[in-house]
Coordinates of C-alpha atoms in Angstrom, one line a residue:
Chain A
M1 CA 13.2 -4.2 -5.4
I2 CA 12.3 -3.4 -9.0
Y3 CA 8.6 -4.5 -9.7
T4 CA 8.5 -2.4 -13.2
S5 CA 11.3 -0.5 -14.5
Q6 CA 14.3 1.3 -13.5
A7 CA 13.1 4.7 -14.5
L8 CA 10.2 4.5 -12.5
E9 CA 12.2 3.2 -9.6
T10 CA 14.3 5.9 -10.0
L11 CA 11.5 8.6 -10.2
I12 CA 10.1 7.2 -7.1
G13 CA 13.2 7.3 -5.4
E14 CA 13.7 11.1 -6.1
F15 CA 10.0 11.8 -5.0
S16 CA 10.7 10.0 -1.8
K17 CA 13.5 12.3 -0.8
L18 CA 11.4 15.8 -0.8
P19 CA 9.7 16.9 2.8
G20 CA 7.1 15.3 3.7
I21 CA 6.9 12.6 0.8
G22 CA 6.6 8.8 1.7
R23 CA 7.4 5.9 -0.3
K24 CA 3.8 5.4 -0.8
T25 CA 3.0 9.1 -1.9
A26 CA 6.0 9.1 -3.9
Q27 CA 5.0 6.0 -6.0
R28 CA 1.5 7.7 -6.5
L29 CA 2.9 10.7 -8.0
A30 CA 5.3 8.9 -10.1
L31 CA 2.3 6.7 -11.7
H32 CA 0.3 9.9 -11.9
L33 CA 2.9 11.3 -14.2
L34 CA 3.3 8.2 -16.1
K35 CA -0.4 8.3 -17.3
A36 CA -0.4 12.5 -17.9
E37 CA 0.2 14.0 -20.9
S38 CA 3.8 14.3 -22.0
E39 CA 3.6 18.3 -22.2
D40 CA 2.5 18.4 -18.5
A41 CA 5.6 16.3 -17.6
E42 CA 7.9 18.5 -19.4
R43 CA 6.2 21.5 -18.0
L44 CA 7.1 20.1 -14.6
A45 CA 10.4 19.3 -15.5
A46 CA 11.3 22.5 -16.7
A47 CA 9.7 24.4 -13.6
I48 CA 12.1 22.3 -11.4
L49 CA 14.9 23.4 -13.7
D50 CA 13.7 27.0 -13.6
V51 CA 13.3 27.2 -9.9
K52 CA 17.3 26.2 -9.8
R53 CA 18.7 28.1 -12.6
R54 CA 16.8 31.4 -12.3
I55 CA 16.3 31.8 -8.5
R56 CA 19.2 33.2 -6.8
Y57 CA 19.7 35.7 -3.4
C58 CA 19.3 38.9 -3.5
S59 CA 22.6 40.7 -3.0
V60 CA 20.9 43.2 -0.4
C61 CA 18.5 41.4 1.7
L62 CA 19.4 37.9 1.0
N63 CA 15.7 36.9 0.3
I64 CA 15.1 34.3 -2.8
T65 CA 14.7 36.6 -6.0
E66 CA 14.8 36.0 -9.8
K67 CA 16.4 39.5 -10.4
D68 CA 19.1 41.0 -8.3
P69 CA 18.5 43.2 -6.2
C70 CA 14.9 41.7 -5.5
S71 CA 11.4 43.7 -6.4
I72 CA 11.3 44.6 -2.6
C73 CA 15.0 46.1 -2.5
S74 CA 14.3 47.6 -5.7
D75 CA 11.1 49.4 -5.2
A76 CA 11.8 52.9 -4.8
G77 CA 8.4 53.4 -3.1
R78 CA 9.5 51.6 -0.2
D79 CA 11.1 53.2 3.1
H80 CA 14.4 51.8 2.8
A81 CA 15.5 53.5 6.4
S82 CA 13.3 50.7 8.0
I83 CA 14.7 47.0 8.2
C84 CA 12.7 44.1 9.3
V85 CA 15.3 41.1 10.0
V86 CA 13.6 37.4 9.9
E87 CA 15.0 34.5 10.0
D88 CA 13.8 32.4 6.7
P89 CA 12.2 33.5 3.1
S90 CA 9.2 32.3 4.0
D91 CA 8.8 34.7 7.1
V92 CA 9.2 37.3 4.1
I93 CA 5.9 36.3 2.6
A94 CA 4.2 36.1 5.8
L95 CA 4.7 39.6 6.7
E96 CA 4.2 40.7 2.9
K97 CA 1.0 39.2 2.9
T98 CA 0.0 41.9 5.7
N99 CA 0.5 44.8 3.2
E100 CA 1.2 46.8 6.6
F101 CA 5.1 46.7 6.5
H102 CA 6.4 49.3 3.9
G103 CA 10.0 49.0 4.8
V104 CA 12.7 46.3 3.8
Y105 CA 13.9 43.0 4.5
H106 CA 17.0 41.2 5.6
V107 CA 16.9 37.5 5.7
L108 CA 19.3 35.8 8.4
G109 CA 19.1 32.2 7.3
G110 CA 18.2 30.8 10.6
A111 CA 18.8 31.7 14.4
L112 CA 21.5 31.2 16.5
S113 CA 21.8 27.6 17.6
P114 CA 25.1 26.6 19.1
L115 CA 23.7 22.9 19.1
E116 CA 23.3 22.7 15.6
G117 CA 26.4 24.7 15.2
I118 CA 24.7 27.9 14.0
T119 CA 26.8 30.7 15.0
P120 CA 26.7 34.6 13.9
D121 CA 29.4 33.7 11.2
Q122 CA 26.9 30.9 9.6
L123 CA 24.2 33.8 9.5
R124 CA 24.0 36.9 7.6
V125 CA 24.8 39.0 10.6
R126 CA 27.9 40.9 8.9
E127 CA 26.0 41.7 5.7
L128 CA 23.0 43.3 7.9
L129 CA 25.7 45.5 9.6
N130 CA 27.1 46.5 6.3
R131 CA 24.0 47.6 5.2
L132 CA 23.3 49.9 8.1
R133 CA 26.0 52.3 7.0
G134 CA 23.4 53.9 4.6
G135 CA 21.2 55.9 6.6
V136 CA 19.0 53.1 8.4
T137 CA 16.9 54.9 11.5
E138 CA 14.8 51.4 12.5
V139 CA 15.6 47.7 12.5
I140 CA 12.7 45.3 13.7
L141 CA 13.5 42.0 14.7
A142 CA 11.1 39.8 14.2
M143 CA 12.4 36.1 15.1
N144 CA 10.5 33.1 15.9
P145 CA 9.2 33.2 19.3
D146 CA 11.2 30.3 20.6
V147 CA 14.4 30.1 22.7
E148 CA 16.8 30.4 19.9
G149 CA 14.8 33.3 18.2
E150 CA 15.0 34.9 21.2
A151 CA 19.1 34.5 21.8
T152 CA 19.2 35.8 18.1
T153 CA 17.2 38.8 19.0
I154 CA 19.1 39.6 21.9
Y155 CA 22.3 39.2 20.0
L156 CA 21.6 41.4 17.5
G157 CA 20.1 43.8 20.1
N158 CA 23.6 44.0 21.8
L159 CA 25.1 44.8 18.3
L160 CA 23.1 47.3 16.7
K161 CA 22.1 49.3 20.0
P162 CA 25.6 51.0 20.1
L163 CA 25.3 51.8 16.7
G164 CA 22.6 54.7 17.9
I165 CA 19.9 52.8 15.7
R166 CA 16.4 52.5 16.9
V167 CA 15.7 48.8 17.6
T168 CA 12.7 46.9 18.1
R169 CA 11.2 43.4 18.3
I170 CA 7.9 42.3 17.5
A171 CA 5.6 41.5 20.0
R172 CA 4.0 38.4 21.5
G173 CA 1.0 37.6 22.4
V174 CA -2.9 36.2 21.6
P175 CA -3.9 35.7 18.3
V176 CA -6.6 37.8 16.5
G177 CA -10.0 36.5 15.8
G178 CA -9.8 33.8 18.2
D179 CA -11.0 33.3 21.6
L180 CA -9.0 34.2 24.8
E181 CA -10.0 30.9 26.2
F182 CA -8.4 29.0 23.6
A183 CA -4.9 30.6 23.6
D184 CA -2.6 28.3 25.4
E185 CA -1.1 29.6 28.7
A186 CA 2.4 30.5 27.8
T187 CA 1.0 32.9 25.1
L188 CA -1.2 34.2 27.6
V189 CA 0.9 34.7 30.2
R190 CA 3.5 36.5 27.3
A191 CA 0.4 38.8 26.6
L192 CA 0.0 39.6 30.4
E193 CA 3.6 40.6 30.6
G194 CA 3.4 43.0 27.5
R195 CA 0.3 44.3 28.6
I196 CA -0.2 48.3 27.4
V197 CA -1.8 50.9 29.1
V198 CA -5.1 51.8 27.4
Chain B
M1 CA -10.7 12.7 39.4
R2 CA -11.4 8.9 39.9
V3 CA -10.5 6.2 37.2
R4 CA -13.6 4.0 36.4
K5 CA -11.6 1.5 34.2
V6 CA -8.5 0.8 32.2
Q7 CA -7.6 -1.8 29.9
L8 CA -3.9 -2.8 29.5
T9 CA -2.9 -4.2 25.6
S10 CA 0.5 -6.1 25.2
F11 CA 1.7 -3.7 28.5
R12 CA 4.6 -5.4 30.2
N13 CA 3.8 -9.0 31.1
H14 CA -0.2 -8.2 30.6
A15 CA -1.3 -9.5 27.5
E16 CA -4.6 -8.1 27.7
S17 CA -6.0 -7.2 31.4
S18 CA -9.2 -5.0 32.3
L19 CA -9.9 -3.9 35.3
E20 CA -12.9 -1.9 37.0
F21 CA -12.1 0.2 40.2
T22 CA -13.9 1.5 43.0
G23 CA -13.6 5.0 43.9
G24 CA -12.7 4.2 47.5
I25 CA -9.6 2.3 47.5
N26 CA -8.3 -0.4 45.2
F27 CA -6.0 -3.2 46.5
I28 CA -3.9 -4.9 44.0
T29 CA -2.6 -8.0 45.5
G30 CA -0.1 -11.0 43.7
A31 CA 2.8 -12.3 44.4
N32 CA 6.4 -10.9 43.0
A33 CA 6.7 -10.2 39.5
Q34 CA 3.1 -10.8 38.6
G35 CA 2.4 -7.4 37.1
K36 CA 1.1 -5.2 39.9
T37 CA 3.1 -2.5 39.3
S38 CA 2.6 -2.4 35.5
I39 CA -1.1 -1.3 36.3
L40 CA -0.1 1.9 38.3
E41 CA 2.3 2.3 35.4
A42 CA -0.5 2.3 33.0
L43 CA -2.5 4.8 34.9
S44 CA 0.4 7.0 34.9
Y45 CA 0.6 6.6 31.2
V46 CA -3.3 7.6 30.9
C47 CA -2.9 10.6 33.7
L48 CA 0.5 12.2 33.1
T49 CA 1.3 10.7 29.4
K50 CA 4.5 8.9 30.6
S51 CA 5.7 6.4 33.2
F52 CA 6.7 7.6 36.8
L53 CA 9.2 5.0 36.8
Q54 CA 11.3 7.3 34.1
Q55 CA 11.5 4.4 31.7
A56 CA 11.9 4.4 27.7
D57 CA 8.4 3.9 26.1
A58 CA 10.3 0.9 24.3
T59 CA 10.8 -0.9 27.3
V60 CA 7.2 -1.3 27.8
P61 CA 5.8 -3.7 25.0
K62 CA 5.2 -7.1 26.0
F63 CA 8.0 -9.1 25.8
G64 CA 8.5 -9.8 21.6
G65 CA 6.0 -6.9 20.6
E66 CA 7.0 -3.4 19.7
R67 CA 3.1 -1.6 20.6
F68 CA 1.3 -1.4 23.7
A69 CA -1.8 0.4 24.4
V70 CA -3.7 1.6 27.5
D71 CA -7.4 2.8 27.5
A72 CA -9.0 4.5 30.5
I73 CA -12.3 5.5 31.5
L74 CA -11.8 9.0 33.7
E75 CA -14.3 10.7 35.5
T76 CA -13.4 14.1 36.7
D77 CA -14.8 15.6 40.3
K78 CA -17.4 17.5 38.1
N79 CA -18.7 14.3 36.8
I80 CA -17.3 14.6 33.2
V81 CA -16.3 11.4 31.8
N82 CA -13.4 10.9 29.3
H83 CA -12.0 8.3 27.3
V84 CA -8.3 8.5 27.2
R85 CA -6.0 6.2 25.0
V86 CA -2.4 6.0 24.7
A87 CA -0.7 4.1 22.1
F88 CA 2.7 3.1 21.4
D89 CA 4.2 1.4 18.3
G90 CA 7.8 1.3 17.9
A91 CA 7.8 3.3 14.6
A92 CA 5.2 5.9 15.1
G93 CA 6.2 6.6 18.5
K94 CA 3.5 7.4 21.6
R95 CA 0.2 9.1 20.8
Y96 CA -2.2 10.1 23.0
F97 CA -5.8 10.3 22.4
L98 CA -8.5 12.3 24.6
D99 CA -12.1 11.3 23.2
S100 CA -10.6 9.9 20.2
N101 CA -9.1 13.4 19.4
E102 CA -5.3 13.4 19.2
V103 CA -3.6 15.4 21.6
R104 CA -0.2 16.6 20.0
R105 CA 1.3 18.6 23.3
S106 CA 1.7 16.7 26.7
A107 CA 1.4 20.0 28.1
D108 CA -2.4 20.0 26.8
V109 CA -3.4 17.1 29.1
I110 CA -1.0 17.0 31.9
G111 CA -2.9 18.6 35.0
M112 CA -6.6 17.3 33.8
F113 CA -6.0 14.1 35.5
P114 CA -3.9 14.5 38.4
I115 CA -2.2 11.8 40.5
V116 CA 0.2 11.3 43.5
V117 CA 2.5 8.7 43.4
L118 CA 4.6 7.1 46.0
S119 CA 6.7 4.4 45.2
P120 CA 9.9 2.8 46.3
G121 CA 11.9 5.2 43.8
D122 CA 10.7 8.0 45.8
F123 CA 13.2 7.1 48.8
A124 CA 15.8 9.0 47.7
L125 CA 13.1 12.3 47.9
T126 CA 14.6 13.4 51.2
G127 CA 18.2 11.9 51.7
G128 CA 18.9 11.8 48.0
S129 CA 20.8 14.4 45.3
P130 CA 19.3 17.7 44.7
A131 CA 18.1 16.4 41.4
E132 CA 15.3 14.3 43.1
R133 CA 13.7 17.4 44.9
R134 CA 14.0 19.6 41.7
K135 CA 12.2 16.6 40.0
F136 CA 9.7 16.9 42.7
A137 CA 8.8 20.1 42.5
D138 CA 8.7 20.3 38.6
L139 CA 6.3 17.4 38.8
V140 CA 3.9 19.0 41.2
L141 CA 4.2 22.5 39.4
S142 CA 3.8 20.8 35.8
Q143 CA 0.6 19.5 37.1
V144 CA -0.8 22.6 38.7
S145 CA 0.6 25.0 35.8
R146 CA 1.2 24.4 32.3
S147 CA 3.0 27.9 31.6
Y148 CA 5.5 26.4 34.2
L149 CA 6.0 23.5 32.2
E150 CA 6.7 25.5 29.2
E151 CA 8.9 27.7 30.9
V152 CA 11.0 24.9 32.3
T153 CA 11.2 23.5 29.0
E154 CA 12.7 26.7 27.5
Y155 CA 14.9 27.1 30.0
R156 CA 16.7 23.6 29.9
R157 CA 16.8 24.4 26.0
A158 CA 18.6 27.9 26.9
L159 CA 20.9 25.9 29.3
K160 CA 21.8 23.3 26.7
Q161 CA 22.7 25.7 24.2
R162 CA 24.9 27.8 26.5
N163 CA 26.6 24.6 27.7
K164 CA 27.4 24.2 24.1
I165 CA 29.2 27.5 23.7
L166 CA 30.8 27.3 27.2
L167 CA 32.0 23.4 25.9
D168 CA 33.1 24.5 22.2
G169 CA 35.3 27.2 23.7
K170 CA 37.0 25.6 26.3
L171 CA 37.6 23.1 23.9
S172 CA 38.9 25.3 21.0
N173 CA 40.2 27.7 23.5
A174 CA 38.1 30.8 21.6
F175 CA 35.1 32.3 23.4
D176 CA 33.0 34.8 21.2
G177 CA 31.6 36.7 24.2
D178 CA 28.6 38.5 22.6
L179 CA 27.2 35.2 21.6
L180 CA 27.7 33.7 24.8
S181 CA 26.4 36.9 26.6
A182 CA 23.0 36.7 24.3
W183 CA 22.3 33.3 25.4
T184 CA 23.2 34.1 29.5
D185 CA 20.4 36.9 29.0
A186 CA 18.3 34.3 27.5
L187 CA 19.5 31.7 30.5
I188 CA 18.7 34.6 32.9
A189 CA 15.1 35.5 31.4
H190 CA 13.5 31.9 31.9
G191 CA 15.5 31.0 34.9
S192 CA 14.6 33.5 36.9
K193 CA 10.7 32.7 36.0
V194 CA 11.8 29.2 36.9
M195 CA 13.1 30.1 40.3
A196 CA 10.5 32.7 41.0
R197 CA 8.0 30.0 40.7
R198 CA 9.9 27.5 42.6
E199 CA 10.2 29.6 45.5
K200 CA 6.5 30.7 45.6
F201 CA 5.7 27.0 45.6
V202 CA 8.1 26.0 48.6
N203 CA 6.5 28.9 50.6
E204 CA 3.1 27.9 49.6
F205 CA 3.8 24.1 50.1
Q206 CA 5.3 25.0 53.3
D207 CA 1.9 25.0 55.2
A208 CA 0.5 21.9 53.7
F209 CA 3.5 20.2 54.6
S210 CA 3.5 21.0 58.5
A211 CA -0.1 20.0 58.7
S212 CA 0.5 16.5 57.2
Y213 CA 3.5 16.1 59.0
R214 CA 1.6 16.8 62.7
S215 CA -1.1 14.5 61.5
L216 CA 1.7 11.5 61.3
V217 CA 3.7 12.4 64.4
D218 CA 1.9 13.4 67.6
S219 CA 5.2 15.6 68.8
G220 CA 5.9 19.2 69.2
E221 CA 8.7 19.1 66.3
V222 CA 8.7 21.4 63.7
P223 CA 9.4 20.3 60.4
G224 CA 10.2 23.0 57.4
L225 CA 11.1 23.2 53.8
R226 CA 13.5 25.7 52.7
Y227 CA 14.2 26.8 49.0
E228 CA 18.4 26.7 48.4
P229 CA 18.8 28.7 45.0
S230 CA 22.6 28.0 43.4
F231 CA 23.5 31.5 44.5
R232 CA 22.6 34.1 47.2
V233 CA 19.4 36.2 46.3
E234 CA 19.6 39.5 48.1
T235 CA 18.0 42.1 46.0
D236 CA 16.2 40.3 43.2
I237 CA 16.5 36.9 41.4
E238 CA 17.6 38.4 38.1
S239 CA 19.9 40.8 39.1
D240 CA 21.5 38.6 41.7
F241 CA 21.4 35.5 38.9
R242 CA 23.5 37.9 36.7
K243 CA 26.1 38.8 39.6
A244 CA 26.3 34.8 40.0
I245 CA 27.2 34.4 36.3
R246 CA 29.6 37.3 36.4
E247 CA 31.4 36.0 39.3
L248 CA 31.5 32.5 37.9
G249 CA 32.8 33.3 34.6
R250 CA 36.3 32.1 34.7
A251 CA 35.3 28.9 36.3
E252 CA 32.5 28.3 33.8
R253 CA 35.0 28.6 31.2
A254 CA 37.2 26.4 32.8
R255 CA 34.4 23.7 33.3
G256 CA 32.8 24.0 30.3
A257 CA 29.4 24.6 31.8
T258 CA 26.9 26.8 33.6
L259 CA 27.3 26.6 37.0
A260 CA 24.4 28.9 38.5
G261 CA 20.8 28.6 38.0
P262 CA 17.6 26.5 38.9
H263 CA 19.6 23.3 37.4
R264 CA 21.5 23.5 40.6
D265 CA 18.7 24.5 42.9
D266 CA 18.0 22.4 45.9
I267 CA 15.1 22.4 48.4
S268 CA 16.2 21.4 52.2
F269 CA 14.6 19.9 55.0
T270 CA 14.7 20.8 58.5
L271 CA 13.3 19.6 61.9
N272 CA 13.4 22.2 64.6
G273 CA 15.4 24.3 62.4
M274 CA 18.2 21.6 61.7
P275 CA 19.2 20.0 58.8
L276 CA 17.3 17.0 58.3
K277 CA 19.9 15.3 56.1
E278 CA 22.8 15.1 58.8
F279 CA 20.8 13.5 61.8
A280 CA 17.8 12.2 61.0
S281 CA 16.9 8.6 61.6
Q282 CA 15.3 6.1 58.9
G283 CA 11.9 6.4 60.6
Q284 CA 12.0 10.6 60.2
H285 CA 13.1 10.4 56.7
K286 CA 10.1 8.2 55.9
T287 CA 7.6 10.3 57.9
F288 CA 9.1 13.3 55.9
L289 CA 8.4 11.5 52.6
V290 CA 4.8 10.6 53.3
A291 CA 4.1 14.0 54.8
M292 CA 5.5 15.4 51.3
K293 CA 3.2 13.0 49.5
M294 CA -0.1 13.7 51.5
A295 CA 0.8 17.5 50.9
E296 CA 1.1 16.8 47.4
F297 CA -2.2 15.6 47.3
G298 CA -3.7 18.4 49.6
Y299 CA -1.8 21.2 47.3
I300 CA -2.5 19.8 43.8
R301 CA -6.3 19.6 45.1
G302 CA -6.2 23.0 46.0
M303 CA -4.4 24.4 43.0
L304 CA -6.6 22.4 40.4
G305 CA -10.0 22.2 42.2
E306 CA -9.3 18.6 41.1
T307 CA -8.9 15.5 43.4
P308 CA -5.7 13.7 42.5
A309 CA -5.8 9.8 42.6
M310 CA -3.0 8.3 44.9
L311 CA -0.7 5.5 43.6
L312 CA 0.9 3.7 46.6
D313 CA 3.2 1.1 45.1
D314 CA 4.7 -1.6 47.5
V315 CA 4.3 1.0 50.6
M316 CA 3.6 -1.7 52.8
T317 CA 7.2 -3.2 52.6
E318 CA 8.9 0.2 52.5
L319 CA 6.8 2.1 55.5
D320 CA 6.6 0.3 58.6
Y321 CA 2.9 -1.0 59.3
S322 CA 1.7 2.5 61.2
R323 CA 2.8 4.9 58.5
A324 CA 1.4 2.7 55.5
T325 CA -1.9 2.7 57.4
R326 CA -2.0 6.0 58.4
V327 CA -1.3 7.1 54.7
I328 CA -3.6 4.8 53.5
Q329 CA -6.5 6.1 55.5
A330 CA -5.7 9.6 54.8
V331 CA -5.9 9.7 51.3
G332 CA -8.7 6.8 51.2
T333 CA -11.4 9.4 52.8
L334 CA -10.6 12.1 50.4
G335 CA -10.5 10.5 47.0
Q336 CA -9.6 7.3 44.9
A337 CA -6.3 5.3 46.0
F338 CA -4.7 2.4 44.0
V339 CA -2.4 0.3 46.6
T340 CA -0.2 -2.7 45.7
A341 CA 1.1 -5.0 47.9
T342 CA 2.3 -8.8 48.3
D343 CA -0.4 -10.4 50.6
M344 CA -3.7 -9.4 51.6
L345 CA -2.8 -9.9 55.5
S346 CA -1.0 -6.8 55.6
F347 CA -4.3 -4.6 55.3
D348 CA -6.0 -4.3 58.7
D349 CA -9.6 -4.2 59.4
K350 CA -9.2 -0.5 60.0
M351 CA -8.3 0.2 56.8
L352 CA -10.8 -1.8 55.1
D353 CA -13.8 -0.2 57.1
A354 CA -12.9 3.1 56.0
R355 CA -14.5 3.1 52.7
E356 CA -15.5 1.5 49.6
T357 CA -12.5 -1.0 48.9
K358 CA -11.8 -3.4 46.4
F359 CA -9.3 -6.3 45.5
H360 CA -7.8 -7.1 42.1
F361 CA -5.9 -10.1 42.3
V362 CA -2.9 -10.5 39.9
R363 CA -1.3 -13.5 38.7
E364 CA 1.0 -13.9 35.6
G365 CA 0.0 -10.7 33.7
S366 CA -3.9 -11.5 34.2
V367 CA -6.1 -10.0 36.8
V368 CA -8.3 -12.8 38.8
Y369 CA -11.3 -12.0 40.8
E370 CA -12.4 -14.4 43.5
N371 CA -16.2 -13.8 44.0
A372 CA -16.9 -12.5 40.3

């Protein structure tokens, strides 16, 4: 039903397609923009277009980037013999925040899930194999700790181990800075299974 | 654990019903189709987050509505009082609140307020399909171990994914062996843990079961329970699981489904070493069932240190008089019990003298107290 104008309705409709935005929030955002200065609205519109025009996938690691290869892949100071394989670009951001990993990444674009039709062909597995020819010594598998992530880890492990490369997976356990009593039981069981000698 | 109060709102045929319970035996009486079982079902919602009747939440709201709510005051053995609210709305789904904090994962509350249910649907446990017995083991283990619940959930997920690969492969006649093998490993990793837990459970449960069986039958009969995996375990579960999958490879591809693993487990019952299924009388089946439920009560109490409440739905008609009396007396002396029946005459004085009792009379979706 159109109460005001077609233009406003169209904007509300577009906002409500975004994840986490319902009809009410979309309406609030649209009315807010209507009240805002024209320059503000133009900056927002330009930023949205820029994202689509300037951002592409890095031809090496398949992370999102503005320049190709991306800043991580073109950084000579990083260890290019060590590749950390992750599911999504957001995982790269999370790992980069630690400032502890100095190797490079490979973004698979998801995890194996036959139920959703995601097979190795839908993931960037072939691209990963192609990268391993150039003196890579370690591949770190950093998938999400669910069944799909686990199967992906096993799949890649079986694929890479015969190539004579050191293949590791990240540990699973208790979060740092939290009390042990608040960790959920499944996490504690995994942490116990992965215990190490002091 | 005991339920002090429960309030049903737009729940089945109850528009608004409030009940206050005794810590002893609560008799819920009334004619057929008045809403007795619904009260037990509401208790199942607050204690297990779902109905024991295996029905969808959307079938629960009172005719014509989309919502229902159950509020309850629950008191643990250590006298901690909790207010639990389960609210369902056709659009938003089911939400569970513990002292007005929302609990998002059911695994976080299952086991806090344990219950044991004996209802007409359970009579398939001893004579019905293996799925009934797996469901039994899963329900008991989920109440005593949160990690088991997560493990079994992950196993089911891995099984679904692997079955999809097998089915797709069967239909297209093309198998990606490496992909299948990755999911086989995930299946075996989770499945082996599920199986080890079930095997341990059956062994631990055996003692409690024999004891409760002997309290029901005064004879020298020796009852037994045996865990029956879908493949022979000779060395260890994990390597025998792998061997079974390897041997079944061709059959799995032809059928398009996973043919070995805990989803095909069974638990067999024996009497004097003979399989119960083949020769036992109706009466012996009933005795086995009652013994299983009494053992479940003891097992959960032992593992959690929390006394379950016993929900006995329509047992006076399903069991014969003496078995029903014994089970009510037995659990009535240990904890809180809820017993539905069509008439009060079926309860004898011995039962009523045993502990504090209270009668709740249900008529057309309302609860009536005669002397109140």
